[in-house]
């Protein structure tokens, strides 16, 4: 049955698979899951996508290091990411992997739309590339990446360009017309000034990378990471058939602030070029810091979510992350603050209110929700506060103001604790008026608890489900429509449900010690891939372009794979040594159709002058690259002989072969 509810589609970033999740990734995912649950409770038909970004040089290298083919590496890592989100109660509806076939088709389709509309052209690019951030960076050779501080590499390659420069005005018009497109305000200003400063065309394919989605008919080009990764948002909800699912355009892309530019500039430009609808909003949150630095795998200052969940429970982590940091700003992580919040807000706050309310109703009202009698002004004052809190919390949630929303809810809990202290129902006697007064107080308290439970459910899904059933409420709190939440809906006479432990108090030092010990154990664990890897990966075929569904490198290849390597007979025209590179010779080689410059690592074994006129076997469709700063456009085939790998040039001693003849 098609749903007639309004649709809401939101996404987390698709995370790199060359590492495992830390609580920075967990933060984005938990926020999305909270919004997803909240929107459901507001009557939306919600789809949330998360997933993994599995292509690129980093994965090639990590897989090689682990000694497994890339496909095996990413499959194991993606499974780890998925398992963790399950453990954290994250209810992602779609888990997209960029190695999924449906994703490859969507990327290829999107490229075709952009190309058919005249926004793609072939070219060459040389630049400094940061393989860790998968981006060209604006620095000189030898300089480090300005974002992450790690070394950059000089890359020269043939590629396809996307005419980003054509979108400066359309993007600025779009931002002006949709002032909420980029959030928060500071990020919007940052993006505006970047776009106002002028946009350079963007390289969207690579020939130097094997592990990627092939550009159809243009092999060995594979798609550049961002053209590939961003498209995952669309692939997850129908790709080319997005109109059938009805979830595109996305309502919200939630990302960390370091990737706002890709989402707020490149992505809308790709979509405009393809004539597709644009997402409604991109929200860039701040970073979780550890000792004032961004928590990141490369800095090694990460905290993993599992030890926290094991010691304090998943709701404690969710609560801490959403309460402690104002959404949009950076926030420092500390175990001390985490346990402090757990004890004060969850154990002594919500947990204590729930258990004492249930215990008093159990003891005084036969375990059934009491029927209130006459309300006193102090009861109605609390009712008014609760009703106001409902409105304010919904407003804050709508603005993603989680910490303010939780603050409001906890102020209601504090007001209720105070109310109980002043009304002290435990000191009332057994007279009829006393019993009636006690019933009114306890009903009022239970009603606050019901409201608090419904309002906190998106953040604390596990514990609120327990409180909901403790209050004898039907179904799950997640199916309660928040639009209809009002004071006074708690029906009397319903028996209480089973009492379950919520947030047992914990000694701070002991909790921290346990979490830190587990964290150390986790860090010591081998990667899930190296732990089980058995097969060594073989070296990639020269010039071959692996596809997303390509067989593992160690397996046998089909003739069609071999046919991709174009080898021809070439004749060496000139040969010279390269200053500062004692192993390399710079050659010019006639390959029949053109003269190529090729560098060969044979200087220690061949005199340059003796090579002139020699016929050699040349791989001619290899992407150009620089060796010691000298461009090499092809590869000369040589046998590698003996333990030191002495090169012996392959040749044609039996017959005078024609220059340019193809080797098969
Ligand atoms: O950038 N604090 O993937 P990624 C808060 N694959 N959030 C953090 C964080 C921290 N310290 N560290 C990571 C990529 N994050 C690309 C995305 S999307 C089409 C492609 C979160 O694995 C935050 O959401 O590096 C950040 O943007 C994301 O993880 C980066 O994940």
XYZ file of C-alpha atoms and ligand atoms in Angstrom:
695
model
C 0.000 0.000 0.000
C 1.551 3.323 -0.937
C 1.747 5.569 2.091
C 0.057 8.950 1.986
C 2.286 10.305 4.731
C 4.693 13.077 3.757
C 8.087 11.664 2.827
C 11.324 12.589 4.520
C 14.665 11.380 3.232
C 17.873 11.947 5.193
C 21.443 10.707 4.909
C 24.671 10.326 6.858
C 27.928 10.589 4.940
C 29.001 7.304 3.379
C 32.062 6.476 5.445
C 35.462 5.361 4.217
C 36.141 1.693 4.713
C 39.860 1.935 5.265
C 39.198 2.266 8.987
C 36.626 1.353 11.618
C 34.091 3.739 13.139
C 35.028 5.954 16.055
C 32.661 8.138 18.021
C 33.015 10.981 15.483
C 31.317 8.798 12.875
C 28.997 7.529 15.569
C 27.966 11.097 16.325
C 26.735 11.815 12.775
C 24.975 8.480 12.576
C 23.268 8.816 15.954
C 22.092 12.325 15.100
C 20.570 11.019 11.883
C 18.953 8.119 13.684
C 17.493 10.540 16.242
C 16.036 12.725 13.498
C 14.702 9.645 11.764
C 12.892 8.476 14.914
C 11.622 11.968 15.632
C 10.247 12.474 12.125
C 8.493 9.097 12.301
C 6.821 10.217 15.515
C 5.761 13.400 13.699
C 3.956 11.345 11.079
C 6.518 11.194 8.263
C 7.338 8.279 6.019
C 11.077 8.425 6.666
C 13.996 6.822 4.883
C 17.495 7.145 6.284
C 20.532 6.118 4.299
C 23.953 5.362 5.643
C 26.711 3.344 4.019
C 30.307 2.977 3.008
C 32.579 4.709 0.513
C 34.719 1.889 -0.789
C 36.761 3.040 -3.770
C 40.031 4.871 -4.220
C 43.745 4.691 -3.633
C 43.423 4.415 0.130
C 41.428 1.221 -0.138
C 43.814 -0.126 -2.780
C 46.669 0.459 -0.367
C 44.925 -0.823 2.739
C 43.850 -3.997 0.925
C 47.372 -4.525 -0.327
C 48.727 -4.077 3.179
C 46.184 -6.569 4.500
C 47.158 -8.975 1.722
C 43.657 -9.393 0.322
C 41.879 -8.280 -2.841
C 40.057 -4.963 -2.537
C 36.617 -6.564 -2.924
C 37.251 -8.828 0.049
C 38.714 -6.023 2.098
C 35.759 -3.695 1.631
C 33.176 -6.443 2.137
C 34.621 -7.231 5.561
C 34.957 -3.609 6.574
C 31.424 -2.760 5.439
C 30.108 -5.681 7.495
C 31.893 -4.267 10.565
C 30.345 -0.834 10.075
C 26.924 -2.351 9.673
C 27.264 -4.525 12.763
C 28.246 -1.549 14.872
C 25.250 0.500 13.787
C 23.021 -2.448 14.696
C 24.577 -2.594 18.156
C 23.926 1.116 18.609
C 20.264 0.728 17.759
C 20.633 2.751 14.581
C 17.695 2.056 12.338
C 19.149 2.860 8.929
C 16.695 1.918 6.207
C 19.232 1.782 3.399
C 22.845 0.765 3.681
C 24.494 1.703 0.423
C 27.930 0.465 -0.527
C 29.665 2.262 -3.360
C 30.641 -1.161 -4.703
C 26.955 -2.092 -5.116
C 26.035 -2.686 -8.729
C 23.002 -0.410 -8.498
C 25.318 2.352 -7.375
C 27.741 1.816 -10.267
C 24.816 2.076 -12.681
C 23.612 5.294 -11.082
C 27.064 6.907 -11.249
C 27.466 5.930 -14.901
C 23.993 7.210 -15.673
C 24.591 10.518 -13.896
C 27.848 10.976 -15.806
C 26.055 10.367 -19.094
C 23.417 12.976 -18.248
C 26.120 15.532 -17.403
C 28.082 14.678 -20.542
C 25.039 14.695 -22.846
C 24.162 18.122 -21.480
C 27.619 19.423 -22.383
C 29.161 19.700 -18.913
C 31.933 17.128 -19.271
C 35.096 17.320 -21.401
C 38.375 15.354 -21.598
C 41.684 16.811 -20.425
C 44.874 16.284 -18.435
C 45.601 17.295 -14.942
C 48.731 17.626 -12.855
C 48.420 18.547 -9.236
C 49.237 17.785 -5.646
C 46.907 15.104 -4.394
C 46.131 14.156 -0.817
C 45.348 10.456 -0.832
C 44.059 10.608 2.739
C 41.377 13.193 1.961
C 40.970 12.011 -1.626
C 41.294 15.502 -2.994
C 43.659 17.643 -4.995
C 45.005 20.377 -2.775
C 46.339 23.788 -3.583
C 49.966 23.387 -2.501
C 53.345 23.122 -4.208
C 55.095 19.769 -4.780
C 56.730 18.587 -1.579
C 54.276 20.485 0.634
C 51.871 18.762 2.963
C 48.081 18.724 2.769
C 46.719 21.954 4.311
C 43.741 20.064 5.778
C 45.291 17.010 7.390
C 48.979 17.898 7.375
C 50.097 14.698 5.672
C 52.324 14.443 2.581
C 50.818 15.102 -0.838
C 51.732 13.370 -4.079
C 52.208 14.901 -7.514
C 49.735 13.284 -9.862
C 49.498 13.778 -13.616
C 46.784 11.997 -15.464
C 44.315 12.013 -18.289
C 40.823 12.605 -17.003
C 37.397 14.013 -17.636
C 36.560 17.439 -16.357
C 33.266 18.626 -15.014
C 32.463 22.248 -15.945
C 32.021 23.455 -12.403
C 32.904 26.980 -13.533
C 29.600 27.129 -15.417
C 27.698 26.793 -12.144
C 28.920 29.785 -10.191
C 25.868 31.874 -10.988
C 23.288 29.053 -10.847
C 24.656 28.037 -7.434
C 24.649 31.589 -6.073
C 21.088 32.029 -7.338
C 20.114 28.765 -5.700
C 21.623 29.768 -2.330
C 19.847 33.139 -2.528
C 16.519 31.524 -3.314
C 16.932 28.804 -0.665
C 18.469 30.545 2.330
C 18.150 27.380 4.438
C 19.980 25.174 1.948
C 23.250 25.335 3.907
C 23.173 25.184 7.686
C 24.380 26.506 10.035
C 24.838 30.151 9.091
C 28.630 30.138 9.530
C 28.995 27.299 6.988
C 26.659 29.028 4.588
C 28.820 32.150 4.653
C 31.939 30.071 4.154
C 30.456 28.341 1.089
C 29.111 31.604 -0.331
C 32.491 33.282 -0.232
C 34.130 30.212 -1.754
C 31.705 30.215 -4.685
C 31.833 33.998 -5.071
C 35.606 33.677 -5.400
C 35.135 31.735 -8.662
C 34.937 28.018 -9.402
C 37.504 25.954 -11.252
C 36.507 22.982 -13.370
C 36.791 19.717 -11.582
C 38.489 16.505 -12.531
C 35.900 13.762 -12.046
C 37.717 10.679 -13.345
C 41.072 9.067 -12.766
C 43.330 6.947 -14.884
C 45.898 6.447 -12.130
C 43.482 4.523 -9.916
C 42.340 0.998 -10.617
C 39.835 0.445 -7.849
C 36.827 2.418 -8.968
C 33.716 2.389 -11.098
C 34.696 2.308 -14.772
C 33.645 5.125 -17.078
C 31.809 3.168 -19.790
C 33.650 3.129 -23.095
C 36.484 5.202 -21.609
C 38.526 2.622 -19.742
C 40.946 2.910 -17.971
C 39.094 5.939 -16.586
C 37.373 5.302 -13.295
C 35.214 7.790 -11.423
C 36.783 10.194 -8.999
C 35.865 9.554 -5.396
C 33.496 12.481 -4.893
C 31.521 12.026 -8.109
C 31.208 8.400 -7.061
C 30.541 8.861 -3.320
C 28.022 11.719 -3.451
C 25.909 9.816 -5.947
C 25.372 7.120 -3.300
C 22.618 9.291 -1.849
C 20.679 8.933 -5.069
C 21.535 5.266 -5.745
C 20.058 4.308 -2.387
C 16.600 5.537 -3.352
C 16.128 4.320 -6.889
C 18.987 5.916 -8.849
C 17.744 6.611 -12.393
C 14.300 5.440 -11.238
C 14.188 7.846 -8.304
C 10.760 9.101 -9.309
C 9.294 5.671 -8.646
C 10.392 5.590 -5.008
C 9.464 9.215 -4.430
C 12.271 9.868 -1.930
C 14.383 12.135 -4.098
C 15.251 14.967 -3.600
C 16.680 14.346 -0.144
C 15.349 16.517 2.634
C 18.577 16.511 4.588
C 22.220 15.589 4.056
C 23.912 15.579 7.416
C 27.703 15.854 7.276
C 30.744 16.958 9.244
C 31.932 20.489 8.504
C 35.075 19.362 6.650
C 33.029 18.005 3.746
C 30.516 20.823 3.391
C 32.056 22.089 0.153
C 31.634 18.757 -1.600
C 28.007 18.637 -0.538
C 27.000 22.255 -0.967
C 28.941 23.056 -4.161
C 29.920 19.968 -6.157
C 26.856 17.867 -5.483
C 24.218 20.485 -6.392
C 26.293 21.373 -9.482
C 26.396 17.721 -10.629
C 22.649 17.488 -10.130
C 21.976 20.761 -11.949
C 24.130 19.578 -14.846
C 22.133 16.364 -15.045
C 18.823 18.229 -14.764
C 17.903 16.538 -11.481
C 16.209 17.997 -8.390
C 18.516 19.328 -5.659
C 18.467 18.260 -2.008
C 16.622 20.601 0.302
C 19.246 21.031 2.970
C 22.849 20.277 3.846
C 23.618 20.507 7.549
C 27.280 20.530 8.588
C 27.889 19.777 12.227
C 31.042 20.437 14.217
C 33.742 18.014 15.281
C 34.169 15.908 18.339
C 37.541 16.860 19.704
C 39.899 14.920 21.872
C 42.411 17.052 23.750
C 41.351 19.985 21.563
C 42.177 18.216 18.249
C 39.706 16.695 15.821
C 39.226 13.068 16.699
C 40.542 11.214 13.699
C 42.115 7.926 12.826
C 45.187 9.576 11.383
C 45.948 11.419 14.617
C 45.325 8.239 16.589
C 43.239 10.123 19.184
C 40.056 8.179 18.636
C 37.567 6.760 21.090
C 35.575 3.735 19.985
C 31.876 3.443 20.779
C 31.801 -0.211 21.891
C 33.494 0.142 25.309
C 31.112 2.976 26.217
C 28.078 0.993 25.138
C 29.332 -2.023 27.042
C 29.844 -0.171 30.326
C 27.112 2.516 30.250
C 24.674 1.357 27.552
C 23.928 2.777 24.139
C 21.441 5.340 25.421
C 24.114 6.868 27.635
C 26.360 7.468 24.637
C 23.510 8.849 22.564
C 22.427 11.162 25.372
C 25.925 12.418 26.073
C 26.687 13.148 22.419
C 23.461 15.049 21.861
C 23.309 16.848 25.189
C 26.894 17.875 25.735
C 27.592 19.586 22.411
C 25.501 22.331 20.869
C 24.683 20.922 17.460
C 26.766 22.693 14.849
C 29.639 23.543 17.185
C 32.737 21.528 18.077
C 32.641 19.630 21.347
C 35.297 18.061 23.468
C 34.933 14.419 24.407
C 35.853 13.321 27.911
C 35.139 10.121 29.798
C 34.817 12.172 32.946
C 32.013 14.341 31.523
C 30.358 11.259 30.038
C 30.105 9.429 33.367
C 29.155 12.650 35.127
C 26.218 13.120 32.728
C 25.261 9.480 33.081
C 25.095 9.634 36.870
C 23.506 13.056 37.241
C 21.044 13.160 34.347
C 20.241 9.539 33.616
C 20.697 7.611 36.875
C 19.678 10.394 39.310
C 17.399 12.233 36.889
C 15.222 10.185 34.569
C 16.017 6.761 36.066
C 15.297 7.882 39.607
C 12.037 9.648 38.691
C 10.803 6.520 36.898
C 11.702 4.087 39.643
C 10.392 6.134 42.556
C 7.125 6.954 40.739
C 6.584 3.265 39.957
C 7.497 2.224 43.501
C 5.029 4.705 45.063
C 2.224 3.656 42.712
C 3.012 0.015 43.429
C 2.932 0.585 47.180
C -0.010 2.969 47.453
C -2.232 2.405 44.463
C -2.172 -1.369 43.996
C 0.187 -1.137 41.031
C -2.364 0.727 38.907
C -2.239 4.277 37.536
C -4.272 6.244 40.132
C -7.294 8.362 39.318
C -6.622 12.020 40.122
C -9.094 13.902 42.315
C -9.086 17.700 42.635
C -6.114 19.489 41.097
C -4.399 22.100 43.269
C -2.658 25.153 41.766
C 0.762 23.472 42.202
C -0.478 20.501 40.087
C -1.791 22.737 37.342
C 1.427 24.768 37.445
C 3.378 21.604 36.696
C 0.862 20.694 33.988
C 1.340 24.114 32.384
C 5.113 23.742 32.507
C 4.877 20.290 30.892
C 2.574 21.562 28.160
C 4.991 24.417 27.408
C 7.933 22.060 27.387
C 6.197 19.902 24.757
C 5.940 22.889 22.409
C 9.499 24.068 23.036
C 11.034 20.641 22.632
C 9.302 20.013 19.307
C 10.449 23.415 18.113
C 14.035 22.663 19.122
C 14.003 19.218 17.538
C 12.748 20.773 14.311
C 15.804 23.073 14.361
C 18.108 20.165 15.338
C 18.648 21.929 18.649
C 19.102 18.672 20.513
C 20.989 19.970 23.489
C 18.411 22.715 24.142
C 15.574 20.222 23.684
C 17.142 17.899 26.255
C 17.807 20.801 28.581
C 14.088 21.666 28.449
C 13.094 18.075 29.174
C 15.517 17.841 32.080
C 14.228 21.085 33.510
C 10.813 19.431 33.575
C 12.299 16.429 35.378
C 13.915 18.790 37.900
C 10.600 20.641 38.380
C 8.885 17.309 39.031
C 11.516 16.257 41.575
C 10.945 19.570 43.336
C 7.181 19.091 43.167
C 7.508 15.684 44.819
C 9.714 17.147 47.531
C 7.235 19.916 48.358
C 4.141 17.726 48.043
C 5.812 14.738 49.804
C 3.120 12.155 48.981
C 4.972 9.611 51.158
C 4.031 11.490 54.321
C 0.287 11.532 53.584
C -1.870 9.227 55.696
C -4.678 6.803 54.939
C -7.641 9.201 55.323
C -9.871 9.619 52.259
C -8.644 13.200 51.509
C -5.012 12.100 51.980
C -5.498 9.138 49.680
C -7.113 11.384 47.074
C -4.332 13.929 47.357
C -1.705 11.211 47.001
C -3.508 9.771 43.956
C -3.539 13.230 42.346
C 0.166 13.802 43.026
C 1.169 10.378 41.758
C -1.003 10.637 38.661
C 0.547 14.062 37.960
C 4.048 12.638 38.373
C 3.287 9.642 36.163
C 1.827 11.945 33.534
C 5.028 14.005 33.478
C 6.964 10.763 33.127
C 4.838 9.690 30.156
C 5.418 13.026 28.435
C 9.139 12.957 29.165
C 9.327 9.411 27.810
C 7.624 10.269 24.546
C 9.768 13.369 24.087
C 13.083 11.652 24.810
C 12.368 8.523 22.810
C 14.204 9.686 19.651
C 17.367 10.144 21.752
C 16.974 7.286 24.257
C 15.191 4.542 22.321
C 16.149 1.648 24.566
C 15.397 3.014 28.017
C 12.246 4.914 27.045
C 10.781 1.706 25.659
C 11.191 0.208 29.144
C 9.602 3.222 30.861
C 6.733 3.216 28.368
C 5.841 -0.348 29.211
C 6.376 0.335 32.920
C 3.636 2.981 32.628
C 1.371 0.376 31.014
C 1.305 2.252 27.704
C 0.290 0.393 24.549
C 2.719 -0.389 21.702
C 6.119 1.287 21.547
C 6.815 4.935 22.322
C 8.135 5.244 18.756
C 4.672 4.721 17.363
C 3.152 7.459 19.510
C 2.246 10.499 17.359
C 4.071 13.452 18.874
C 1.711 15.889 17.178
C -1.018 14.639 19.484
C 1.007 14.721 22.724
C -0.962 16.665 25.363
C -1.149 16.951 29.103
C -3.900 14.791 30.589
C -3.844 11.748 28.307
C -2.685 9.250 30.949
C -5.627 6.916 31.528
C -6.146 5.848 35.156
C -6.587 2.238 36.298
C -4.060 0.778 33.845
C -1.765 -1.700 35.614
C 1.935 -0.854 35.627
C 4.211 -3.020 33.548
C 7.297 -4.850 34.697
C 9.961 -2.746 36.362
C 13.325 -3.047 34.583
C 16.725 -1.650 35.445
C 17.269 1.636 33.642
C 20.472 3.403 34.582
C 22.149 1.829 37.615
C 24.442 4.328 39.311
C 28.081 3.695 38.665
C 31.250 4.713 40.431
C 33.025 7.181 38.162
C 36.624 6.009 38.563
C 35.657 2.386 38.092
C 33.561 3.099 34.981
C 36.356 5.116 33.380
C 38.900 2.446 34.183
C 36.741 -0.231 32.570
C 36.068 1.815 29.447
C 39.704 2.754 29.028
C 40.834 -0.837 29.503
C 38.367 -2.032 26.854
C 39.415 0.771 24.549
C 43.035 -0.372 24.826
C 41.991 -3.943 24.078
C 40.052 -2.779 21.011
C 43.023 -0.830 19.720
C 45.181 -3.931 20.082
C 42.800 -6.091 18.065
C 44.044 -6.751 14.555
C 41.930 -5.248 11.788
C 38.982 -7.506 10.914
C 40.546 -7.995 7.537
C 44.104 -8.910 8.457
C 42.740 -11.178 11.177
C 41.209 -13.565 8.691
C 43.085 -12.811 5.498
C 44.478 -15.893 3.903
C 45.078 -15.133 0.262
C 47.851 -12.813 -0.800
C 46.904 -10.160 -3.341
C 48.876 -10.171 -6.547
C 50.171 -7.070 -8.248
C 47.718 -5.334 -10.560
C 47.959 -5.978 -14.274
C 49.816 -3.116 -15.930
C 47.430 -0.536 -17.264
C 44.404 -2.716 -16.561
C 41.382 -1.036 -15.047
C 39.685 -2.996 -12.318
C 35.942 -2.669 -12.196
C 33.717 -2.592 -9.146
C 32.692 -6.153 -9.816
C 36.114 -7.224 -11.050
C 37.460 -10.566 -9.867
C 39.963 -10.574 -7.044
C 43.444 -9.706 -8.230
C 44.913 -13.109 -7.302
C 42.395 -14.971 -9.427
C 42.865 -15.831 -13.080
C 41.766 -13.137 -15.511
C 39.734 -13.596 -18.669
C 41.096 -12.912 -22.150
C 39.033 -9.703 -22.233
C 41.025 -8.402 -19.267
C 44.284 -9.194 -21.021
C 42.977 -7.542 -24.196
C 42.719 -4.259 -22.299
C 46.490 -4.028 -22.135
C 47.645 -2.585 -25.424
C 51.237 -3.596 -26.257
C 53.017 -2.586 -29.439
C 56.395 -2.860 -31.067
C 58.343 0.345 -30.564
C 61.748 1.583 -31.689
C 64.017 3.571 -29.408
C 64.989 6.854 -31.050
C 66.902 8.611 -28.274
C 68.122 7.592 -24.818
C 69.708 9.672 -22.066
C 70.468 9.486 -18.389
C 68.429 11.563 -15.905
C 70.398 13.736 -13.522
C 69.756 12.628 -9.957
C 68.097 9.325 -10.932
C 70.822 6.742 -11.413
C 68.451 3.900 -12.288
C 66.378 5.711 -14.899
C 66.828 6.351 -18.587
C 64.723 8.855 -20.493
C 63.832 7.359 -23.880
C 61.887 8.548 -26.882
C 60.195 5.656 -28.609
C 58.480 5.472 -31.990
C 55.312 3.364 -31.545
C 54.107 3.676 -35.128
C 51.479 6.336 -34.544
C 53.572 8.762 -32.508
C 56.860 9.264 -30.678
C 56.493 8.791 -26.936
C 58.665 9.828 -24.006
C 59.083 6.860 -21.680
C 61.231 6.427 -18.573
C 62.708 2.978 -17.960
C 64.525 1.658 -14.887
C 67.368 0.108 -16.902
C 70.174 2.669 -16.567
C 72.403 0.390 -14.499
C 72.346 -2.369 -17.130
C 72.096 -0.676 -20.548
C 74.317 1.979 -22.111
C 72.016 4.653 -23.560
C 73.858 4.974 -26.875
C 73.648 1.220 -27.501
C 69.870 1.313 -27.279
C 69.268 3.647 -30.231
C 67.417 1.806 -32.998
C 66.548 -1.192 -30.787
C 63.030 -2.607 -31.109
C 61.209 -3.170 -27.829
C 57.759 -4.193 -26.513
C 55.850 -1.186 -25.155
C 52.638 -0.957 -23.092
C 51.066 2.048 -24.795
C 47.752 2.528 -22.967
C 49.152 3.060 -19.510
C 48.145 6.336 -17.846
C 51.007 8.854 -17.991
C 52.850 9.364 -14.707
C 55.883 11.200 -13.462
C 59.033 9.404 -12.391
C 61.540 11.631 -10.603
C 59.703 14.606 -12.083
C 59.973 13.328 -15.681
C 56.784 12.381 -17.519
C 56.640 8.759 -18.634
C 53.984 7.906 -21.175
C 54.071 4.123 -21.493
C 56.146 1.222 -20.235
C 58.935 -0.868 -21.799
C 58.580 -4.591 -21.088
C 61.542 -6.368 -19.550
C 62.096 -9.666 -17.773
C 63.187 -9.399 -14.176
C 66.126 -11.758 -13.770
C 67.913 -13.067 -10.708
C 67.553 -12.123 -7.063
C 68.382 -8.466 -7.733
C 65.731 -8.226 -10.508
C 68.117 -7.329 -13.347
C 66.020 -6.011 -16.269
C 66.439 -7.773 -19.621
C 64.568 -6.061 -22.432
C 62.049 -8.169 -24.353
C 62.823 -8.043 -28.096
C 62.389 -9.568 -31.535
C 65.693 -11.218 -32.576
C 64.205 -13.617 -35.199
C 62.500 -11.237 -37.544
C 62.445 -7.581 -38.477
C 58.984 -6.715 -37.107
C 57.073 -3.627 -38.183
C 57.070 -0.671 -35.763
C 53.614 -0.280 -34.182
C 52.608 -3.970 -34.634
C 50.310 -5.077 -31.807
C 51.429 -7.824 -29.395
C 48.703 -10.363 -28.683
O 34.655 11.938 4.434
N 33.683 14.663 14.815
O 34.236 9.744 5.027
P 34.843 9.648 6.499
C 32.476 14.645 14.252
N 33.695 9.113 2.569
N 32.183 13.934 13.159
C 33.158 13.197 12.625
C 34.457 13.164 13.177
C 34.698 13.942 14.338
N 35.868 13.962 14.948
N 35.203 12.335 12.433
C 34.396 11.859 11.456
C 34.273 10.798 4.181
N 33.166 12.383 11.568
C 33.675 10.506 2.813
C 32.259 11.042 2.809
S 29.907 11.414 1.636
C 29.307 11.359 0.079
C 31.547 10.847 1.497
C 32.005 12.100 10.708
O 34.850 8.209 6.854
C 31.507 13.370 10.027
O 30.192 13.170 9.597
O 36.094 10.416 6.606
C 32.420 13.446 8.828
O 31.945 14.292 7.803
C 32.438 12.006 8.409
O 32.418 11.257 9.647
C 33.681 11.680 7.592
O 33.719 10.319 7.395
